[in-house]
CSV table of C-alpha atoms in Angstrom, one decimal:
chain,number,residue,atom,x,y,z
A,631,UNK,CA,22.1,-8.4,-38.3
A,632,UNK,CA,22.6,-10.1,-34.9
A,633,UNK,CA,19.4,-8.7,-32.2
A,634,UNK,CA,19.8,-8.4,-29.0
A,635,UNK,CA,17.3,-7.3,-26.2
A,636,UNK,CA,18.2,-5.8,-22.8
A,637,UNK,CA,14.9,-6.6,-20.5
A,638,UNK,CA,14.0,-6.4,-16.9
A,639,UNK,CA,16.1,-2.6,-16.7
A,640,UNK,CA,15.4,0.5,-15.3
A,641,UNK,CA,16.1,2.5,-18.2
A,642,UNK,CA,17.7,6.2,-17.3
A,643,UNK,CA,17.7,9.3,-19.2
A,644,UNK,CA,19.4,12.9,-18.1
A,645,UNK,CA,15.2,13.8,-17.8
A,646,UNK,CA,13.8,10.4,-16.2
A,647,UNK,CA,13.6,7.1,-15.8
A,648,UNK,CA,11.0,4.1,-16.5
A,649,UNK,CA,11.0,0.0,-16.6
A,650,UNK,CA,11.3,-0.1,-20.4
A,651,UNK,CA,13.1,-3.6,-22.8
A,652,UNK,CA,15.5,-1.9,-25.6
A,653,UNK,CA,15.9,-4.2,-28.4
A,654,UNK,CA,19.4,-3.4,-30.8
A,655,UNK,CA,19.5,-4.4,-34.5
A,656,UNK,CA,23.0,-4.7,-35.5
A,657,UNK,CA,24.6,-1.7,-34.3
A,658,UNK,CA,22.0,0.6,-33.6
A,659,UNK,CA,19.0,0.8,-31.0
A,660,UNK,CA,15.8,0.2,-32.9
A,661,UNK,CA,13.1,-0.1,-29.8
A,662,UNK,CA,12.6,0.8,-26.7
A,663,UNK,CA,9.6,-1.4,-25.7
A,664,UNK,CA,6.9,-1.8,-22.8
A,665,UNK,CA,8.4,-4.5,-21.1
A,666,UNK,CA,7.7,-8.2,-22.4
A,667,UNK,CA,6.3,-6.8,-25.2
A,668,UNK,CA,5.8,-8.6,-28.6
A,669,UNK,CA,6.2,-7.7,-32.5
A,670,UNK,CA,4.2,-8.7,-35.3
A,671,UNK,CA,3.4,-11.3,-32.3
A,672,UNK,CA,6.5,-12.5,-31.5
A,673,UNK,CA,7.9,-12.7,-27.8
A,674,UNK,CA,11.3,-10.7,-28.7
A,675,UNK,CA,13.0,-12.4,-25.5
A,676,UNK,CA,12.0,-16.0,-27.7
A,677,UNK,CA,13.5,-14.7,-30.8
A,678,UNK,CA,16.7,-12.3,-30.3
A,679,UNK,CA,19.7,-13.8,-30.9
A,680,UNK,CA,20.8,-12.4,-27.3
A,681,UNK,CA,19.3,-11.4,-24.4
A,682,UNK,CA,20.7,-9.5,-21.3
A,683,UNK,CA,18.8,-9.7,-18.1
A,684,UNK,CA,19.0,-6.1,-16.2
A,685,UNK,CA,16.8,-6.9,-13.5
A,686,UNK,CA,17.1,-4.3,-10.6
A,687,UNK,CA,19.2,-2.5,-12.7
A,688,UNK,CA,19.7,0.7,-14.5
A,689,UNK,CA,19.9,0.8,-18.2
A,690,UNK,CA,22.1,4.3,-19.3
A,691,UNK,CA,24.0,5.7,-22.6
A,692,UNK,CA,27.4,4.6,-22.4
A,693,UNK,CA,29.8,7.3,-20.8
A,694,UNK,CA,31.2,9.8,-23.0
A,695,UNK,CA,34.8,11.4,-21.7
A,696,UNK,CA,35.9,14.3,-23.8
A,697,UNK,CA,38.7,15.2,-22.1
A,698,UNK,CA,41.6,12.4,-22.8
A,699,UNK,CA,45.0,12.0,-23.8
A,700,UNK,CA,46.4,8.6,-24.7
A,701,UNK,CA,50.0,8.9,-25.6
A,702,UNK,CA,50.5,12.9,-25.2
A,703,UNK,CA,54.1,14.1,-25.3
A,704,UNK,CA,54.5,16.2,-22.3
A,705,UNK,CA,57.4,17.5,-20.0
A,706,UNK,CA,59.8,15.6,-21.5
A,707,UNK,CA,58.0,11.9,-21.2
A,708,UNK,CA,54.5,11.0,-23.1
A,709,UNK,CA,51.6,9.6,-21.4
A,710,UNK,CA,51.7,5.7,-20.7
A,711,UNK,CA,48.4,4.7,-21.9
A,712,UNK,CA,48.5,4.5,-25.8
A,713,UNK,CA,44.9,4.7,-27.6
A,714,UNK,CA,45.3,0.4,-27.1
A,715,UNK,CA,45.2,0.4,-23.1
A,716,UNK,CA,43.5,3.8,-22.4
A,717,UNK,CA,40.6,2.7,-24.4
A,718,UNK,CA,40.3,-0.7,-23.2
A,719,UNK,CA,40.4,0.6,-19.4
A,720,UNK,CA,37.6,3.2,-20.3
A,721,UNK,CA,35.3,0.4,-21.2
A,722,UNK,CA,36.0,-1.4,-18.2
A,723,UNK,CA,34.6,1.4,-16.5
A,724,UNK,CA,31.5,1.8,-18.4
A,725,UNK,CA,33.3,5.3,-21.0
A,726,UNK,CA,32.7,4.2,-25.1
A,727,UNK,CA,33.2,7.1,-26.3
A,728,UNK,CA,36.6,9.6,-25.6
A,729,UNK,CA,37.5,12.9,-27.6
A,730,UNK,CA,41.1,12.9,-27.8
A,731,UNK,CA,43.3,15.3,-28.4
A,732,UNK,CA,45.2,15.9,-31.3
A,733,UNK,CA,48.5,18.2,-30.5
A,734,UNK,CA,49.8,20.8,-32.8
A,735,UNK,CA,53.4,21.7,-31.3
A,736,UNK,CA,55.4,24.8,-32.2
A,737,UNK,CA,56.4,24.9,-36.1
A,738,UNK,CA,54.7,22.3,-37.1
A,739,UNK,CA,51.7,22.5,-39.8
A,740,UNK,CA,48.2,21.9,-37.8
A,741,UNK,CA,46.9,19.5,-40.7
A,742,UNK,CA,50.4,17.0,-40.0
A,743,UNK,CA,49.9,16.8,-36.3
A,744,UNK,CA,45.7,16.2,-37.6
A,745,UNK,CA,47.3,13.1,-39.6
A,746,UNK,CA,49.7,12.1,-37.1
A,747,UNK,CA,46.9,10.9,-34.3
A,748,UNK,CA,44.5,9.6,-36.3
A,749,UNK,CA,47.7,7.2,-37.4
A,750,UNK,CA,48.3,6.6,-33.9
A,751,UNK,CA,44.6,5.8,-32.8
A,752,UNK,CA,43.8,4.1,-36.1
A,753,UNK,CA,43.1,0.5,-35.6
A,754,UNK,CA,44.1,1.0,-31.7
A,755,UNK,CA,40.7,1.6,-30.1
A,756,UNK,CA,38.7,-0.5,-28.2
A,757,UNK,CA,35.4,2.3,-27.9
A,758,UNK,CA,35.0,5.1,-30.1
A,759,UNK,CA,37.0,7.8,-30.4
A,760,UNK,CA,37.4,11.5,-31.8
A,761,UNK,CA,39.8,14.3,-31.3
A,762,UNK,CA,39.7,18.0,-30.4
A,763,UNK,CA,42.4,20.3,-32.2
A,764,UNK,CA,44.9,21.7,-29.5
A,765,UNK,CA,46.7,24.8,-31.7
A,766,UNK,CA,50.2,25.0,-30.2
A,767,UNK,CA,51.4,28.0,-33.0
A,768,UNK,CA,48.4,30.4,-33.9
A,769,UNK,CA,49.3,31.6,-36.9
A,770,UNK,CA,48.0,32.6,-40.1
A,771,UNK,CA,48.4,28.9,-42.2
A,772,UNK,CA,46.8,27.5,-38.3
A,773,UNK,CA,44.0,29.8,-38.6
A,774,UNK,CA,43.5,28.5,-41.7
A,775,UNK,CA,43.5,24.8,-41.2
A,776,UNK,CA,40.9,25.7,-38.2
A,777,UNK,CA,38.5,26.8,-40.4
A,778,UNK,CA,39.3,23.5,-42.7
A,779,UNK,CA,38.5,21.5,-39.2
A,780,UNK,CA,34.5,21.1,-39.5
A,781,UNK,CA,35.7,18.9,-42.8
A,782,UNK,CA,37.3,16.8,-41.2
A,783,UNK,CA,34.8,16.0,-38.2
A,784,UNK,CA,36.5,18.0,-35.6
A,785,UNK,CA,34.2,21.2,-34.1
A,786,UNK,CA,36.5,22.1,-31.3
A,787,UNK,CA,39.8,23.1,-30.7
A,788,UNK,CA,41.8,24.2,-27.7
A,789,UNK,CA,43.9,26.8,-26.8
A,790,UNK,CA,46.5,27.4,-23.4
A,791,UNK,CA,46.4,30.2,-21.4
A,792,UNK,CA,49.7,28.5,-19.4
A,793,UNK,CA,52.8,26.2,-20.6
A,794,UNK,CA,54.9,29.4,-21.9
A,795,UNK,CA,57.2,28.0,-24.9
A,796,UNK,CA,55.3,24.9,-24.9
A,797,UNK,CA,51.6,25.4,-25.8
A,798,UNK,CA,50.8,28.9,-24.5
A,799,UNK,CA,48.8,31.6,-26.8
A,800,UNK,CA,48.9,35.6,-26.1
A,801,UNK,CA,45.8,37.2,-26.1
A,802,UNK,CA,46.7,38.5,-29.1
A,803,UNK,CA,46.7,35.1,-30.9
A,804,UNK,CA,43.6,33.7,-28.4
A,805,UNK,CA,41.6,37.2,-30.0
A,806,UNK,CA,42.3,35.9,-33.9
A,807,UNK,CA,41.5,32.2,-32.7
A,808,UNK,CA,38.4,32.7,-31.9
A,809,UNK,CA,37.1,35.3,-34.2
A,810,UNK,CA,38.1,32.7,-36.6
A,811,UNK,CA,35.9,29.6,-34.0
A,812,UNK,CA,33.1,32.3,-33.8
A,813,UNK,CA,33.0,32.8,-37.8
A,814,UNK,CA,33.3,28.6,-38.7
A,815,UNK,CA,31.3,27.8,-35.5
A,816,UNK,CA,34.0,25.9,-33.7
A,817,UNK,CA,34.2,25.8,-29.6
A,818,UNK,CA,37.1,26.8,-28.3
A,819,UNK,CA,38.5,25.4,-25.3
A,820,UNK,CA,40.5,26.5,-23.2
A,821,UNK,CA,43.0,25.9,-20.5
A,822,UNK,CA,42.6,29.3,-18.2
A,823,UNK,CA,45.8,29.9,-15.8
A,824,UNK,CA,47.6,32.5,-16.6
A,825,UNK,CA,51.0,30.8,-16.7
A,826,UNK,CA,53.9,33.4,-17.3
A,827,UNK,CA,52.9,34.1,-13.5
A,828,UNK,CA,52.6,31.3,-12.4
A,829,UNK,CA,56.3,30.8,-14.0
A,830,UNK,CA,57.3,33.3,-11.6
A,831,UNK,CA,55.7,32.2,-8.3
A,832,UNK,CA,57.5,28.7,-9.8
A,833,UNK,CA,61.2,30.4,-9.7
A,834,UNK,CA,60.8,32.6,-6.9
A,835,UNK,CA,59.4,28.6,-4.7
A,836,UNK,CA,62.7,26.5,-6.3
A,837,UNK,CA,64.8,29.8,-5.2
A,838,UNK,CA,63.4,29.2,-1.6
A,839,UNK,CA,63.8,25.8,-2.1
A,840,UNK,CA,60.4,24.4,-1.7
A,841,UNK,CA,60.7,21.9,-4.1
A,842,UNK,CA,58.2,18.7,-3.3
A,843,UNK,CA,55.2,18.0,-5.0
A,844,UNK,CA,52.7,20.2,-2.7
A,845,UNK,CA,54.4,23.5,-4.2
A,846,UNK,CA,52.8,22.6,-7.8
A,847,UNK,CA,49.8,23.5,-6.3
A,848,UNK,CA,51.1,26.7,-4.6
A,849,UNK,CA,52.2,27.9,-7.5
A,850,UNK,CA,49.4,27.4,-9.2
A,851,UNK,CA,47.2,29.6,-7.2
A,852,UNK,CA,43.5,30.0,-7.4
A,853,UNK,CA,43.6,33.7,-8.0
A,854,UNK,CA,45.4,32.6,-11.6
A,855,UNK,CA,43.1,30.2,-12.9
A,856,UNK,CA,39.9,33.3,-11.8
A,857,UNK,CA,42.3,35.6,-13.5
A,858,UNK,CA,42.4,34.0,-16.9
A,859,UNK,CA,38.8,32.8,-16.9
A,860,UNK,CA,37.3,35.5,-16.7
A,861,UNK,CA,40.1,36.9,-19.3
A,862,UNK,CA,39.2,34.1,-21.9
A,863,UNK,CA,35.6,35.0,-21.1
A,864,UNK,CA,36.2,38.3,-22.1
A,865,UNK,CA,37.9,37.6,-25.3
A,866,UNK,CA,34.8,35.3,-26.0
A,867,UNK,CA,32.9,37.9,-25.5
A,868,UNK,CA,34.2,40.6,-27.7
A,869,UNK,CA,34.7,38.4,-30.8
A,870,UNK,CA,31.0,36.3,-30.2
A,871,UNK,CA,32.9,33.1,-29.8
A,872,UNK,CA,31.3,30.2,-28.0
A,873,UNK,CA,33.6,29.0,-25.0
A,874,UNK,CA,34.8,25.8,-23.2
A,875,UNK,CA,37.2,26.2,-20.0
A,876,UNK,CA,38.2,22.8,-19.2
A,877,UNK,CA,39.5,21.2,-15.7
A,878,UNK,CA,37.6,24.3,-13.9
A,879,UNK,CA,38.8,23.5,-10.4
A,880,UNK,CA,38.0,27.0,-8.2
A,881,UNK,CA,35.3,28.0,-7.0
A,882,UNK,CA,36.4,31.7,-8.3
A,883,UNK,CA,36.6,30.1,-11.6
A,884,UNK,CA,33.2,28.3,-11.5
A,885,UNK,CA,31.4,32.5,-10.3
A,886,UNK,CA,33.0,34.1,-13.7
A,887,UNK,CA,31.3,31.2,-15.5
A,888,UNK,CA,28.3,31.3,-13.4
A,889,UNK,CA,28.1,34.8,-13.9
A,890,UNK,CA,29.1,35.2,-17.5
A,891,UNK,CA,25.9,32.4,-18.6
A,892,UNK,CA,23.8,34.7,-16.0
A,893,UNK,CA,24.2,37.6,-19.1
A,894,UNK,CA,23.2,34.8,-21.6
A,895,UNK,CA,26.7,33.8,-22.9
A,896,UNK,CA,27.4,31.0,-24.5
A,897,UNK,CA,30.2,30.2,-21.5
A,898,UNK,CA,30.8,26.3,-20.3
A,899,UNK,CA,32.6,24.6,-17.5
A,900,UNK,CA,33.9,21.4,-17.4
A,901,UNK,CA,35.1,20.2,-14.1
A,902,UNK,CA,37.0,16.5,-13.2
A,903,UNK,CA,36.8,13.6,-10.7
A,904,UNK,CA,39.9,14.7,-8.6
A,905,UNK,CA,38.2,18.1,-8.4
A,906,UNK,CA,35.8,16.5,-6.0
A,907,UNK,CA,37.5,14.6,-4.4
A,908,UNK,CA,40.7,15.2,-3.5
A,909,UNK,CA,43.0,18.3,-1.8
A,910,UNK,CA,46.0,20.0,-1.7
A,911,UNK,CA,46.3,18.4,1.4
A,912,UNK,CA,45.5,15.2,1.7
A,913,UNK,CA,47.1,14.2,-1.5
A,914,UNK,CA,49.6,16.8,-2.8
A,915,UNK,CA,50.7,17.6,0.4
A,916,UNK,CA,50.8,13.4,0.9
A,917,UNK,CA,54.8,12.6,2.6
A,918,UNK,CA,57.9,13.1,0.7
A,919,UNK,CA,57.8,12.1,-3.0
A,920,UNK,CA,54.1,10.5,-2.9
A,921,UNK,CA,52.2,13.7,-3.7
A,922,UNK,CA,52.8,13.5,-7.5
A,923,UNK,CA,51.0,10.7,-7.9
A,924,UNK,CA,48.4,13.9,-7.6
A,925,UNK,CA,50.3,16.9,-9.2
A,926,UNK,CA,47.9,17.7,-12.7
A,927,UNK,CA,46.7,21.3,-13.9
A,928,UNK,CA,45.0,22.9,-13.0
A,929,UNK,CA,46.0,21.8,-9.3
A,930,UNK,CA,44.1,20.4,-6.5
A,931,UNK,CA,42.6,23.1,-4.2
A,932,UNK,CA,42.5,23.6,-0.2
A,933,UNK,CA,39.6,21.5,0.9
A,934,UNK,CA,39.6,24.1,4.1
A,935,UNK,CA,38.2,27.0,1.7
A,936,UNK,CA,35.9,24.4,0.2
A,937,UNK,CA,36.5,24.2,-3.4
A,938,UNK,CA,35.7,20.6,-3.5
A,939,UNK,CA,31.7,21.1,-1.7
A,940,UNK,CA,31.2,24.2,-4.3
A,941,UNK,CA,32.3,21.8,-7.2
A,942,UNK,CA,29.3,19.4,-6.1
A,943,UNK,CA,27.2,22.5,-5.9
A,944,UNK,CA,27.8,23.7,-9.4
A,945,UNK,CA,26.8,20.7,-11.1
A,946,UNK,CA,23.8,20.1,-8.8
A,947,UNK,CA,22.7,23.7,-10.5
A,948,UNK,CA,24.8,23.4,-13.9
A,949,UNK,CA,27.2,26.2,-13.3
A,950,UNK,CA,29.5,23.3,-14.4
A,951,UNK,CA,28.0,21.5,-17.5
A,952,UNK,CA,29.8,18.3,-16.9
A,953,UNK,CA,32.4,15.5,-15.9
A,954,UNK,CA,35.7,14.7,-17.7
A,955,UNK,CA,38.6,13.0,-16.3
A,956,UNK,CA,41.4,14.6,-18.3
A,957,UNK,CA,43.0,11.2,-18.4
A,958,UNK,CA,46.8,11.7,-18.5
A,959,UNK,CA,48.5,9.6,-17.0
A,960,UNK,CA,52.0,8.9,-15.6
A,961,UNK,CA,54.0,6.1,-14.0
A,962,UNK,CA,55.7,7.6,-10.7
A,963,UNK,CA,59.1,4.8,-11.5
A,964,UNK,CA,60.7,7.1,-14.6
A,965,UNK,CA,57.9,9.4,-15.6
A,966,UNK,CA,56.7,11.1,-12.2
A,967,UNK,CA,59.8,10.8,-10.4
A,968,UNK,CA,61.8,13.0,-12.9
A,969,UNK,CA,60.4,16.0,-10.4
A,970,UNK,CA,62.4,14.6,-7.3
A,971,UNK,CA,64.1,17.6,-6.3
A,972,UNK,CA,62.0,20.3,-8.4
A,973,UNK,CA,58.1,20.1,-8.5
A,974,UNK,CA,57.7,21.9,-11.9
A,975,UNK,CA,59.3,18.7,-13.8
A,976,UNK,CA,56.9,16.5,-12.4
A,977,UNK,CA,54.7,15.5,-15.6
A,978,UNK,CA,51.1,16.8,-15.1
A,979,UNK,CA,49.1,14.1,-15.0
A,980,UNK,CA,46.3,11.7,-13.1
A,981,UNK,CA,44.8,8.8,-14.2
A,982,UNK,CA,41.1,8.3,-14.2
A,983,UNK,CA,39.5,7.0,-18.0
A,984,UNK,CA,38.6,4.0,-16.1
A,985,UNK,CA,36.7,5.0,-12.9
A,986,UNK,CA,34.7,8.7,-13.9
A,987,UNK,CA,31.6,6.9,-14.0
A,988,UNK,CA,31.5,5.0,-11.0
A,989,UNK,CA,32.9,8.4,-8.8
A,990,UNK,CA,30.3,10.1,-9.9
A,991,UNK,CA,28.6,7.4,-9.5
A,992,UNK,CA,29.1,7.7,-5.7
A,993,UNK,CA,27.7,11.5,-5.8
A,994,UNK,CA,24.9,9.8,-6.6
A,995,UNK,CA,25.0,7.4,-4.0
A,996,UNK,CA,25.6,10.1,-1.4
A,997,UNK,CA,22.7,12.2,-2.1
A,998,UNK,CA,25.5,14.8,-3.8
A,999,UNK,CA,23.9,14.8,-7.6
A,1000,UNK,CA,20.6,12.8,-8.7
A,1001,UNK,CA,20.5,9.6,-11.0
A,1002,UNK,CA,19.1,11.7,-14.0
A,1003,UNK,CA,21.9,14.4,-13.6
A,1004,UNK,CA,24.5,11.1,-13.2
A,1005,UNK,CA,23.2,10.8,-16.8
A,1006,UNK,CA,23.2,13.6,-18.0
A,1007,UNK,CA,27.0,14.9,-16.9
A,1008,UNK,CA,28.3,12.2,-17.8
A,1009,UNK,CA,27.2,11.4,-21.8
A,1010,UNK,CA,23.8,13.4,-22.8
A,1011,UNK,CA,25.7,16.7,-22.1
A,1012,UNK,CA,29.1,15.7,-23.4
A,1013,UNK,CA,27.3,14.5,-26.6
A,1014,UNK,CA,25.7,17.5,-26.9
A,1015,UNK,CA,28.0,19.6,-26.5
A,1016,UNK,CA,30.3,18.5,-28.7
A,1017,UNK,CA,28.2,17.5,-31.7
A,1018,UNK,CA,27.8,13.9,-30.9
A,1019,UNK,CA,23.8,13.7,-29.8
A,1020,UNK,CA,21.5,11.9,-31.1
A,1021,UNK,CA,24.2,9.2,-32.4
A,1022,UNK,CA,25.5,8.9,-29.0
A,1023,UNK,CA,24.6,10.0,-25.7
A,1024,UNK,CA,21.2,9.1,-25.5
A,1025,UNK,CA,19.0,5.7,-25.7
A,1026,UNK,CA,16.1,5.8,-28.5
A,1027,UNK,CA,15.7,4.0,-31.6
A,1028,UNK,CA,18.2,4.9,-34.4
A,1029,UNK,CA,20.9,6.1,-31.8
A,1030,UNK,CA,24.5,3.9,-31.8
A,1031,UNK,CA,24.0,0.9,-29.1
A,1032,UNK,CA,26.1,2.2,-26.5
A,1033,UNK,CA,24.7,1.2,-23.3
A,1034,UNK,CA,26.0,0.1,-20.0
A,1035,UNK,CA,24.2,-2.1,-17.1
A,1036,UNK,CA,25.1,-0.1,-13.8
A,1037,UNK,CA,24.4,-2.4,-10.8
A,1038,UNK,CA,23.2,-0.4,-7.5
A,1039,UNK,CA,23.7,-3.0,-5.7
A,1040,UNK,CA,26.8,-3.9,-6.9
A,1041,UNK,CA,30.7,-3.0,-5.1
A,1042,UNK,CA,33.2,-1.6,-6.7
A,1043,UNK,CA,36.8,-1.7,-5.0
A,1044,UNK,CA,39.1,0.5,-6.5
A,1045,UNK,CA,42.9,0.2,-6.6
A,1046,UNK,CA,46.1,-1.0,-8.4
A,1047,UNK,CA,45.4,-4.9,-7.7
A,1048,UNK,CA,41.5,-3.8,-7.1
A,1049,UNK,CA,39.6,-2.4,-10.7
A,1050,UNK,CA,43.0,-1.3,-12.2
A,1051,UNK,CA,43.3,-1.6,-16.1
A,1052,UNK,CA,44.9,1.8,-17.0
A,1053,UNK,CA,49.1,1.7,-18.5
A,1054,UNK,CA,49.9,2.7,-14.8
A,1055,UNK,CA,52.1,1.7,-11.9
A,1056,UNK,CA,50.1,3.1,-8.9
A,1057,UNK,CA,46.6,4.5,-8.8
A,1058,UNK,CA,45.3,8.1,-8.2
A,1059,UNK,CA,42.4,6.2,-6.5
A,1060,UNK,CA,43.4,3.7,-4.1
A,1061,UNK,CA,41.1,2.5,-1.4
A,1062,UNK,CA,38.4,4.3,-3.0
A,1063,UNK,CA,35.1,1.9,-2.2
A,1064,UNK,CA,31.9,2.4,-4.8
A,1065,UNK,CA,28.4,1.8,-3.7
A,1066,UNK,CA,27.6,0.7,-8.2
A,1067,UNK,CA,29.5,-1.5,-10.0
A,1068,UNK,CA,30.1,-1.6,-13.8
A,1069,UNK,CA,28.3,-4.9,-14.7
A,1070,UNK,CA,27.9,-5.0,-18.6
A,1071,UNK,CA,28.9,-2.5,-21.5
A,1072,UNK,CA,27.9,-2.6,-24.8
A,1073,UNK,CA,29.7,-0.4,-27.7
A,1074,UNK,CA,28.2,0.1,-30.9
A,1075,UNK,CA,25.6,-3.5,-30.3
A,1076,UNK,CA,28.7,-5.8,-29.4
A,1077,UNK,CA,29.6,-6.8,-25.7
A,1078,UNK,CA,32.8,-5.8,-24.7
A,1079,UNK,CA,32.4,-5.9,-20.9
A,1080,UNK,CA,30.5,-8.4,-19.0
A,1081,UNK,CA,30.2,-10.8,-16.1
A,1082,UNK,CA,34.4,-9.4,-15.0
A,1083,UNK,CA,35.4,-9.9,-18.0
A,1084,UNK,CA,36.9,-8.3,-21.4
A,1085,UNK,CA,35.1,-9.4,-24.1
A,1086,UNK,CA,36.4,-6.2,-27.1
A,1087,UNK,CA,39.5,-6.4,-28.7
A,1088,UNK,CA,41.7,-3.2,-30.4
A,1089,UNK,CA,39.6,-2.4,-33.4
A,1090,UNK,CA,36.5,-2.7,-32.7
A,1091,UNK,CA,36.3,1.3,-31.8
A,1092,UNK,CA,35.5,3.6,-35.1
A,1093,UNK,CA,36.6,7.9,-35.6
A,1094,UNK,CA,33.4,9.7,-35.3
A,1095,UNK,CA,33.0,12.7,-36.6
A,1096,UNK,CA,30.7,15.1,-34.7
A,1097,UNK,CA,28.9,18.0,-35.8
A,1098,UNK,CA,28.8,21.9,-34.6
A,1099,UNK,CA,28.0,22.6,-30.6
A,1100,UNK,CA,24.2,20.9,-30.1
A,1101,UNK,CA,24.6,22.9,-26.6
A,1102,UNK,CA,24.1,26.5,-27.4
A,1103,UNK,CA,22.0,29.0,-25.3
């Protein structure tokens, strides 16, 4: 099998950094070696099929985005990135694995929904992928199907406390699903917002003529995220199910998670780049309909209340364990503009899968997190949280050769006509400047990005079966 040697770089893990060469044989890492090492008297730099010079650069495990929605139907339309375009964009940004969501609609067999998502993704992905299972119809048949998910290599499922009439589960349904999750070792993922209360506020705001995108954030008040987060924690506490709360945006919700973890509970939280950088005032409150670009749920929070600063702090203290994107892109023309005159009709979602690694590295450059923490929250913890660690999330013998060579002296300008490969007609990150650059991306031993060129193709990625959570307390 072809061999690749990465030389001269600083290998960074979640626990430290070291100067080492990495030897790849085929799709796997076979050794981390002292720089300039020989094997059986042979100079590896002379015998390897490919030598990549990483001098002055960081060598890190490929990013894992554990929350994406390719081709997701929502709000009368479908996310603009499919598995081909979305995974290609992910590769450009240093992400080598995504975990997407198979969506069960009300009245549909859960097994059929999973089969549909397998069919959509197979042969289309540029990088490796796996699935979580959305349960949109909690009933006896669905609960039985949940018990069978581990046999399919899927060890997590998602419920919604929001979107009545679409994905919403009431407390009784959540309780039953969590009981099943606890019995089978499945991770319960939760969209924690009080959907019925949100619907009341939406109706009242529209009746008052408050129709602009800004009011999306007002209707989805932080109190409704905190309340739902607390309720989910209590149900998980009762059933013994591990709980993972997605896209946490409010500092008060973080406090609920931290308190549960202080009691020794298996409760975890994810945030997203938008909740670290963007705000209700500056983005959702942009003039006219411009704010629709940043309509997502949970919503952007008020900068004056310091939610963004608190999210960075929570990442430093591990009150939030990891960063995903909730990548669910919609174009302004023909999709987001469905909500002109009624913010509740704007499809909820932001495109970020290409920029997560860069945006989080900027936190390193700004002194908000350490280099090791960057690796931990973007790769190692996602691997451990969702049963991929050892194969993904680490640079070690036996692991898949998913490797990113990152140049801290480089520069990345984000924007529609700069770094942008997502299938969108705008960029939520227009004008952001990053003090670093993804130079080379290797996915299972194959160089897919190098020197500003895309060398991969659809079908390079494979479905990855997952083990149970490796992060439990």
